[in-house]
Short mmCIF file of C-alpha atoms in Angstrom, two decimals:
data_model
loop_
_atom_site.label_atom_id
_atom_site.label_comp_id
_atom_site.label_asym_id
_atom_site.label_seq_id
_atom_site.Cartn_x
_atom_site.Cartn_y
_atom_site.Cartn_z
CA MET A 1 96.30 56.00 25.10
CA LEU A 2 100.11 56.13 25.27
CA LYS A 3 100.55 59.39 23.37
CA GLY A 4 102.63 61.79 25.45
CA LYS A 5 103.23 59.28 28.25
CA HIS A 6 106.65 59.16 29.91
CA ILE A 7 107.71 55.51 30.18
CA VAL A 8 110.79 54.18 31.94
CA LEU A 9 111.73 50.82 30.46
CA GLY A 10 113.93 48.73 32.75
CA ILE A 11 115.82 45.93 31.04
CA SER A 12 117.52 43.18 33.03
CA GLY A 13 119.98 40.54 31.89
CA GLY A 14 118.08 37.75 30.22
CA ILE A 15 117.89 36.39 26.69
CA ALA A 16 114.46 38.01 26.29
CA ALA A 17 116.23 41.38 26.28
CA TYR A 18 116.42 41.02 22.50
CA LYS A 19 112.67 41.76 22.44
CA SER A 20 113.28 45.13 24.09
CA ALA A 21 114.22 46.70 20.76
CA SER A 22 110.77 45.89 19.36
CA LEU A 23 109.13 47.05 22.59
CA VAL A 24 110.88 50.44 22.45
CA ARG A 25 109.94 50.84 18.80
CA LEU A 26 106.26 50.07 19.47
CA LEU A 27 106.10 52.44 22.44
CA VAL A 28 107.67 55.28 20.47
CA LYS A 29 105.34 54.55 17.55
CA ALA A 30 102.39 54.84 19.97
CA GLY A 31 103.54 58.35 20.89
CA ALA A 32 105.29 57.62 24.20
CA GLU A 33 108.61 59.07 25.30
CA VAL A 34 110.84 56.22 26.44
CA GLN A 35 113.81 56.30 28.79
CA VAL A 36 115.70 53.01 28.92
CA VAL A 37 117.48 51.92 32.12
CA MET A 38 119.58 48.76 31.86
CA THR A 39 121.28 46.56 34.40
CA PRO A 40 124.99 45.91 33.76
CA ASN A 41 124.20 42.32 32.74
CA ALA A 42 121.58 43.45 30.23
CA ARG A 43 124.33 45.03 28.13
CA GLU A 44 125.61 41.50 27.43
CA PHE A 45 122.38 40.69 25.61
CA ILE A 46 121.57 43.89 23.70
CA ALA A 47 123.66 46.96 22.92
CA PRO A 48 122.71 50.28 24.54
CA LEU A 49 123.39 51.96 21.17
CA THR A 50 120.50 50.04 19.60
CA LEU A 51 118.07 51.12 22.29
CA SER A 52 119.33 54.70 22.34
CA THR A 53 118.81 54.94 18.58
CA LEU A 54 115.27 53.57 18.78
CA SER A 55 114.21 55.62 21.83
CA GLY A 56 115.92 58.85 20.87
CA ASN A 57 117.31 59.14 24.41
CA PRO A 58 120.65 58.17 25.95
CA VAL A 59 120.44 54.80 27.70
CA ILE A 60 121.24 54.81 31.42
CA THR A 61 123.25 51.85 32.70
CA GLU A 62 125.24 53.25 35.63
CA PHE A 63 124.75 55.72 38.46
CA PHE A 64 127.07 58.21 36.77
CA SER A 65 128.97 58.65 33.50
CA ALA A 66 132.55 57.48 33.86
CA ASN A 67 133.92 60.09 31.44
CA THR A 68 132.15 63.19 32.75
CA GLY A 69 131.06 62.24 36.25
CA GLU A 70 127.48 63.27 35.35
CA TRP A 71 125.08 61.86 37.95
CA HIS A 72 121.96 60.02 36.76
CA SER A 73 119.21 60.82 39.22
CA HIS A 74 116.94 57.85 39.88
CA VAL A 75 114.75 60.22 41.92
CA ASP A 76 114.19 62.50 38.94
CA LEU A 77 113.39 59.50 36.75
CA GLY A 78 110.87 58.25 39.28
CA LEU A 79 109.13 61.63 39.30
CA TRP A 80 109.27 61.96 35.49
CA ALA A 81 107.66 58.61 34.71
CA ASP A 82 103.96 58.04 34.06
CA CYS A 83 104.77 54.36 34.41
CA MET A 84 107.73 52.02 34.65
CA VAL A 85 107.99 48.71 32.80
CA VAL A 86 110.56 46.07 33.73
CA ALA A 87 110.85 43.78 30.70
CA PRO A 88 112.44 41.36 30.85
CA ALA A 89 112.35 40.92 34.61
CA THR A 90 114.72 38.09 35.54
CA ALA A 91 114.47 36.04 38.73
CA SER A 92 117.39 38.04 40.15
CA THR A 93 115.84 41.43 39.36
CA ILE A 94 112.46 40.35 40.72
CA ALA A 95 114.13 39.23 43.96
CA LYS A 96 115.98 42.54 44.26
CA MET A 97 112.78 44.49 43.63
CA ALA A 98 110.91 42.45 46.23
CA CYS A 99 113.61 42.92 48.87
CA GLY A 100 114.81 46.43 47.99
CA VAL A 101 118.37 45.43 47.07
CA ALA A 102 119.35 48.74 45.45
CA ASP A 103 122.64 47.76 43.81
CA ASN A 104 121.98 49.01 40.28
CA MET A 105 120.26 51.88 38.52
CA LEU A 106 117.18 49.86 37.57
CA ILE A 107 116.39 48.94 41.18
CA THR A 108 117.01 52.44 42.56
CA THR A 109 114.74 53.85 39.86
CA TYR A 110 112.07 51.29 40.76
CA LEU A 111 112.31 52.20 44.45
CA SER A 112 111.91 55.89 43.54
CA ALA A 113 108.99 55.38 41.16
CA LYS A 114 105.79 57.19 42.08
CA ALA A 115 103.90 55.86 39.05
CA PRO A 116 102.50 52.36 38.35
CA VAL A 117 105.11 49.65 37.78
CA PHE A 118 104.57 46.79 35.33
CA VAL A 119 106.71 43.65 35.65
CA ALA A 120 107.11 41.17 32.77
CA PRO A 121 108.91 38.07 34.14
CA ALA A 122 111.17 36.07 31.81
CA MET A 123 113.09 32.97 32.87
CA ASP A 124 113.27 29.21 32.50
CA LEU A 125 110.24 27.20 33.62
CA ASP A 126 111.86 25.71 36.75
CA MET A 127 113.05 29.13 37.92
CA MET A 128 109.59 30.53 37.31
CA ALA A 129 107.94 27.71 39.25
CA HIS A 130 110.38 27.85 42.17
CA ALA A 131 108.79 28.76 45.49
CA SER A 132 111.17 31.68 46.05
CA THR A 133 110.31 33.25 42.68
CA GLN A 134 106.59 32.78 43.24
CA ARG A 135 106.90 34.35 46.70
CA ASN A 136 108.78 37.33 45.29
CA ILE A 137 106.21 37.84 42.53
CA GLU A 138 103.43 37.77 45.10
CA LEU A 139 105.35 40.29 47.19
CA LEU A 140 105.54 42.59 44.18
CA ARG A 141 101.79 42.19 43.65
CA SER A 142 101.17 43.06 47.28
CA TYR A 143 103.18 46.27 46.80
CA GLY A 144 100.75 47.26 44.03
CA ASN A 145 102.93 46.29 41.06
CA ILE A 146 101.15 44.91 38.00
CA ILE A 147 102.46 41.55 36.80
CA ILE A 148 102.30 40.88 33.06
CA GLU A 149 102.18 37.11 33.19
CA PRO A 150 104.70 35.18 31.07
CA ALA A 151 103.43 32.86 28.38
CA VAL A 152 103.84 29.12 27.95
CA GLY A 153 106.19 28.34 25.09
CA GLU A 154 109.64 27.23 24.01
CA LEU A 155 112.33 28.74 26.22
CA ALA A 156 116.03 29.43 25.75
CA SER A 157 116.76 26.01 27.24
CA HIS A 158 114.59 24.49 24.45
CA LEU A 159 112.25 23.21 27.14
CA VAL A 160 108.58 24.13 26.87
CA GLY A 161 106.79 25.71 29.81
CA LYS A 162 105.73 28.93 31.52
CA GLY A 163 108.43 31.59 31.59
CA ARG A 164 108.46 33.12 28.11
CA MET A 165 108.19 36.91 28.37
CA GLU A 166 104.98 38.36 26.97
CA GLU A 167 105.47 39.60 23.43
CA PRO A 168 106.10 43.35 22.97
CA GLU A 169 102.64 43.78 21.40
CA GLY A 170 101.05 42.26 24.48
CA ILE A 171 103.02 44.50 26.83
CA VAL A 172 102.02 47.62 24.87
CA LYS A 173 98.38 46.49 25.00
CA ALA A 174 98.60 45.99 28.79
CA LEU A 175 99.90 49.55 29.17
CA ALA A 176 97.29 51.00 26.83
CA ASP A 177 94.49 49.13 28.62
CA TYR A 178 95.74 50.41 31.96
CA PHE A 179 95.77 54.04 30.86
CA ALA A 180 92.40 53.61 29.15
CA ALA A 181 90.98 52.43 32.47
CA SER A 182 92.86 54.95 34.58
CA ASP A 183 90.27 57.68 34.03
CA ASP A 184 87.07 55.61 33.86
CA LEU A 185 85.89 56.86 37.28
CA ARG A 186 86.85 60.49 36.63
CA GLY A 187 84.22 62.78 38.15
CA LYS A 188 82.63 60.03 40.25
CA LYS A 189 82.42 60.16 44.03
CA VAL A 190 83.01 56.81 45.72
CA LEU A 191 82.17 56.04 49.35
CA ILE A 192 83.90 53.00 50.88
CA THR A 193 83.58 51.57 54.37
CA ALA A 194 86.54 49.62 55.73
CA GLY A 195 87.82 47.80 58.79
CA PRO A 196 86.00 46.63 61.90
CA THR A 197 83.82 48.50 64.36
CA TYR A 198 84.57 48.46 68.07
CA GLU A 199 81.59 48.42 70.43
CA ARG A 200 82.64 49.55 73.90
CA ILE A 201 82.02 47.45 76.97
CA ASP A 202 83.93 49.96 79.10
CA PRO A 203 86.78 52.42 78.34
CA VAL A 204 89.32 49.59 77.84
CA ARG A 205 87.28 46.67 76.44
CA PHE A 206 85.19 46.23 73.33
CA ILE A 207 83.37 43.79 71.09
CA GLY A 208 85.05 43.63 67.67
CA ASN A 209 86.38 41.33 64.98
CA TYR A 210 89.58 40.52 63.10
CA SER A 211 89.08 42.81 60.10
CA THR A 212 92.24 44.73 59.11
CA GLY A 213 90.69 46.99 56.45
CA LYS A 214 93.11 45.80 53.75
CA MET A 215 90.38 45.01 51.21
CA GLY A 216 88.59 48.31 51.70
CA TYR A 217 91.76 50.35 51.39
CA ALA A 218 92.83 48.38 48.28
CA LEU A 219 89.49 49.33 46.72
CA ALA A 220 89.99 52.95 47.74
CA ASP A 221 93.43 53.04 46.13
CA GLU A 222 92.16 51.43 42.93
CA ALA A 223 89.19 53.79 42.63
CA ALA A 224 91.38 56.84 43.30
CA ALA A 225 93.95 55.69 40.73
CA ARG A 226 91.13 55.59 38.19
CA GLY A 227 90.12 59.17 38.80
CA ALA A 228 87.43 58.92 41.49
CA ASP A 229 86.95 61.26 44.42
CA VAL A 230 87.18 58.71 47.24
CA VAL A 231 86.19 58.90 50.89
CA VAL A 232 86.79 55.97 53.26
CA VAL A 233 84.70 55.73 56.40
CA SER A 234 87.05 53.59 58.41
CA GLY A 235 86.93 51.70 61.65
CA PRO A 236 90.14 51.34 63.72
CA VAL A 237 92.86 49.98 61.39
CA ALA A 238 96.62 50.25 60.92
CA VAL A 239 96.58 50.54 57.11
CA LYS A 240 96.54 53.83 55.23
CA PRO A 241 95.69 54.73 51.64
CA ARG A 242 98.58 54.64 49.16
CA GLU A 243 96.95 57.02 46.66
CA HIS A 244 97.03 60.76 47.22
CA GLY A 245 93.68 62.46 47.71
CA VAL A 246 91.84 59.60 49.44
CA ARG A 247 89.95 61.18 52.33
CA VAL A 248 89.57 59.10 55.51
CA VAL A 249 86.82 59.62 58.08
CA SER A 250 87.80 57.66 61.18
CA VAL A 251 85.07 56.17 63.36
CA GLU A 252 84.88 53.57 66.09
CA SER A 253 81.37 52.19 66.50
CA ALA A 254 78.69 51.02 64.08
CA ARG A 255 76.45 53.96 64.93
CA GLN A 256 79.29 56.40 64.26
CA MET A 257 79.93 54.66 60.94
CA LEU A 258 76.25 54.89 60.00
CA ASP A 259 76.12 58.61 60.79
CA ALA A 260 79.26 59.27 58.71
CA CYS A 261 77.94 57.18 55.80
CA ARG A 262 74.62 59.01 55.78
CA ASP A 263 76.50 62.31 55.55
CA GLU A 264 78.58 61.09 52.60
CA PHE A 265 76.09 58.89 50.74
CA ALA A 266 73.85 61.67 49.49
CA LEU A 267 76.66 62.96 47.24
CA ALA A 268 78.09 59.56 46.29
CA ASP A 269 77.71 57.89 42.91
CA ILE A 270 79.03 54.57 44.19
CA ALA A 271 79.13 53.10 47.69
CA ILE A 272 81.11 49.95 48.52
CA MET A 273 80.42 48.44 51.93
CA THR A 274 83.49 46.39 52.88
CA ALA A 275 83.53 47.12 56.62
CA ALA A 276 83.01 44.22 59.02
CA VAL A 277 80.42 45.92 61.19
CA ALA A 278 79.74 44.35 64.60
CA ASP A 279 76.20 42.98 64.66
CA TYR A 280 75.72 43.74 68.36
CA ALA A 281 76.81 46.31 70.93
CA PRO A 282 76.64 46.32 74.74
CA ALA A 283 73.33 47.77 75.89
CA HIS A 284 74.88 49.66 78.80
CA PRO A 285 78.60 50.39 78.31
CA ALA A 286 80.32 51.37 81.53
CA ASP A 287 81.93 54.80 81.78
CA LYS A 288 84.67 53.39 84.02
CA LYS A 289 86.75 50.24 83.79
CA ILE A 290 84.84 47.25 85.10
CA LYS A 291 86.80 45.74 87.99
CA ARG A 292 86.63 41.98 88.23
CA GLU A 293 87.16 42.18 91.98
CA ARG A 294 84.08 44.37 92.43
CA THR A 295 81.74 43.30 89.65
CA GLN A 296 80.68 39.74 88.91
CA LEU A 297 79.84 40.18 85.22
CA ALA A 298 78.17 36.84 84.54
CA SER A 299 76.41 38.07 81.39
CA LEU A 300 76.51 41.01 79.01
CA GLU A 301 73.28 42.46 77.65
CA LEU A 302 73.55 43.21 73.95
CA VAL A 303 71.48 45.24 71.52
CA MET A 304 71.45 44.89 67.75
CA ASN A 305 73.47 47.44 65.78
CA PRO A 306 71.99 49.24 62.79
CA ASP A 307 72.49 47.59 59.40
CA ILE A 308 74.47 50.23 57.51
CA ALA A 309 74.20 48.71 54.03
CA ALA A 310 70.46 48.11 54.43
CA SER A 311 69.96 51.66 55.72
CA LEU A 312 71.68 53.11 52.67
CA GLY A 313 69.81 50.68 50.42
CA GLU A 314 66.47 52.06 51.64
CA THR A 315 67.43 55.58 50.53
CA LYS A 316 69.41 54.67 47.39
CA ARG A 317 68.53 56.68 44.29
CA ALA A 318 68.27 55.18 40.82
CA ASP A 319 71.51 56.92 39.82
CA GLN A 320 73.50 55.40 42.70
CA LEU A 321 75.27 52.05 42.81
CA LEU A 322 75.46 50.16 46.12
CA VAL A 323 77.88 47.26 46.53
CA GLY A 324 78.06 44.97 49.54
CA PHE A 325 80.38 42.27 50.87
CA ALA A 326 79.47 38.91 52.36
CA LEU A 327 81.96 36.86 54.35
CA GLU A 328 80.38 33.42 54.65
CA THR A 329 81.23 30.07 56.20
CA ASP A 330 78.44 27.87 54.74
CA ASN A 331 75.75 28.03 52.03
CA GLU A 332 77.85 30.86 50.64
CA ALA A 333 76.08 31.62 47.36
CA GLU A 334 72.58 31.29 48.83
CA ASN A 335 73.37 33.52 51.81
CA ALA A 336 75.12 36.15 49.68
CA GLU A 337 72.27 36.44 47.17
CA ALA A 338 69.72 36.64 49.97
CA LYS A 339 71.72 39.44 51.60
CA MET A 340 71.90 41.30 48.28
CA THR A 341 68.11 41.20 47.90
CA ARG A 342 67.40 42.04 51.53
CA LYS A 343 69.67 45.09 51.53
CA HIS A 344 68.71 46.42 48.07
CA LEU A 345 72.26 46.03 46.76
CA ASP A 346 73.18 46.20 43.08
CA MET A 347 76.11 43.82 43.53
CA ILE A 348 77.59 41.71 46.30
CA VAL A 349 81.11 40.33 46.68
CA MET A 350 81.21 36.98 48.46
CA ASN A 351 84.23 35.31 50.01
CA SER A 352 84.39 32.25 52.22
CA LEU A 353 86.39 31.53 55.35
CA ARG A 354 86.61 27.96 54.05
CA ASP A 355 89.10 29.17 51.42
CA ALA A 356 92.57 29.32 52.95
CA GLY A 357 94.10 32.72 52.20
CA ALA A 358 90.78 34.55 52.01
CA GLY A 359 89.12 36.72 54.64
CA PHE A 360 90.47 38.72 57.55
CA GLY A 361 94.12 39.63 57.93
CA THR A 362 95.42 38.13 54.66
CA ASP A 363 97.01 39.88 51.69
CA THR A 364 95.01 37.70 49.31
CA ASN A 365 91.35 37.02 48.65
CA LYS A 366 89.16 34.75 46.56
CA VAL A 367 85.78 36.20 45.60
CA THR A 368 82.63 35.48 43.64
CA VAL A 369 80.49 38.45 42.62
CA PHE A 370 76.69 38.30 42.29
CA PHE A 371 74.51 40.86 40.51
CA ALA A 372 70.97 42.03 41.27
CA ASP A 373 70.11 42.27 37.57
CA GLY A 374 70.52 38.52 37.17
CA ARG A 375 73.66 38.45 35.06
CA VAL A 376 75.96 35.46 35.45
CA PRO A 377 78.07 35.60 38.65
CA ALA A 378 81.77 36.33 38.19
CA ALA A 379 84.13 33.98 40.03
CA PHE A 380 87.83 34.75 40.43
CA PRO A 381 90.77 32.62 41.65
CA MET A 382 92.89 33.51 44.67
CA LYS A 383 94.64 36.84 44.04
CA SER A 384 96.29 39.66 45.92
CA LYS A 385 93.79 42.09 47.38
CA ALA A 386 95.13 44.78 45.04
CA ASP A 387 94.25 42.56 42.06
CA VAL A 388 90.88 41.66 43.58
CA ALA A 389 90.18 45.39 43.98
CA ARG A 390 90.97 45.90 40.29
CA ASP A 391 88.55 43.10 39.31
CA ILE A 392 85.79 44.53 41.48
CA ILE A 393 86.20 48.08 40.17
CA ASP A 394 86.19 46.71 36.58
CA LEU A 395 82.80 45.11 37.28
CA ILE A 396 81.47 48.29 38.90
CA VAL A 397 82.50 50.31 35.85
CA LYS A 398 80.63 47.86 33.59
CA LEU A 399 77.50 48.25 35.73
#
């Protein structure tokens, strides 16, 4: 899967840099073209000559060559790369990546990268466990970077704990697995609903909820990155898709969302209903702003909104996959499975407001996935929504 891929390997200044020679050799052996970018400190741990010999390309360590004045364009590197791997990624480099401190060629290349970025942390166990490092790693996850988790083992300090960089074979496998999965939705059309719906009371007031659309757009980005033709029917949100080619149909109310979904669903292979659709709407929305001084609005008559997932479930063909979401506060599993049956879903993703860090407005989520065919539910720990999206799409591909 790596044959012909352009890979930028960023090496920062840690003892694990000695493994970079093996990593370059394995990548080249797999058919990739490798361009090494080193931080100044990395040169203290491994010689650029070694890496240049193994990669077949000059190693870049500075913004320009001192002898000739030749400029090394981080922008060109970012456009050239099919992926970037930072291995080892020290605590300092991770912090600079998280905060955009562009003081060396590795960081400027990272900030210019258009392709996926893999980060393989390597440091002593206490540095790895420190709150600032964990925060920075989570920031990188939230940006869409893929973290190759370090292993537990003996470290340079001779202490034993988590912080040992993944072995070169493991890093190559992570890249190969990513590219193997990157086309597994090629040719598929995916419909995703995202965000809240707003149900007008008058031109300036509405009934709504706290949904930000982050989960739906993370799913859209993941599906698009894996080759799908993606359309998002979106309620009012501030987020936008990161992947090129994701089409957004903007709506406001539940009825508008239903109409748009019906138009798109007939051609869809997969539909994922993440939107937090308002259950009710005002029966008689005012066409002018309701004035408190003139109108004593003691009550508001409501009517039930259409159930979009259930409506699509009634017309679902055998060759279509319909996935729903259930945000619960009690009897979570029972309520989610009942909703899956009632709406003719193939799969439902349940999260609970009782889990801190899950639900509306967060960058993380904790989900359990149930299946209509009776297979064992899949439960995942708290993760970034980008990682949760990857887990969900993996399960959809298996179905």
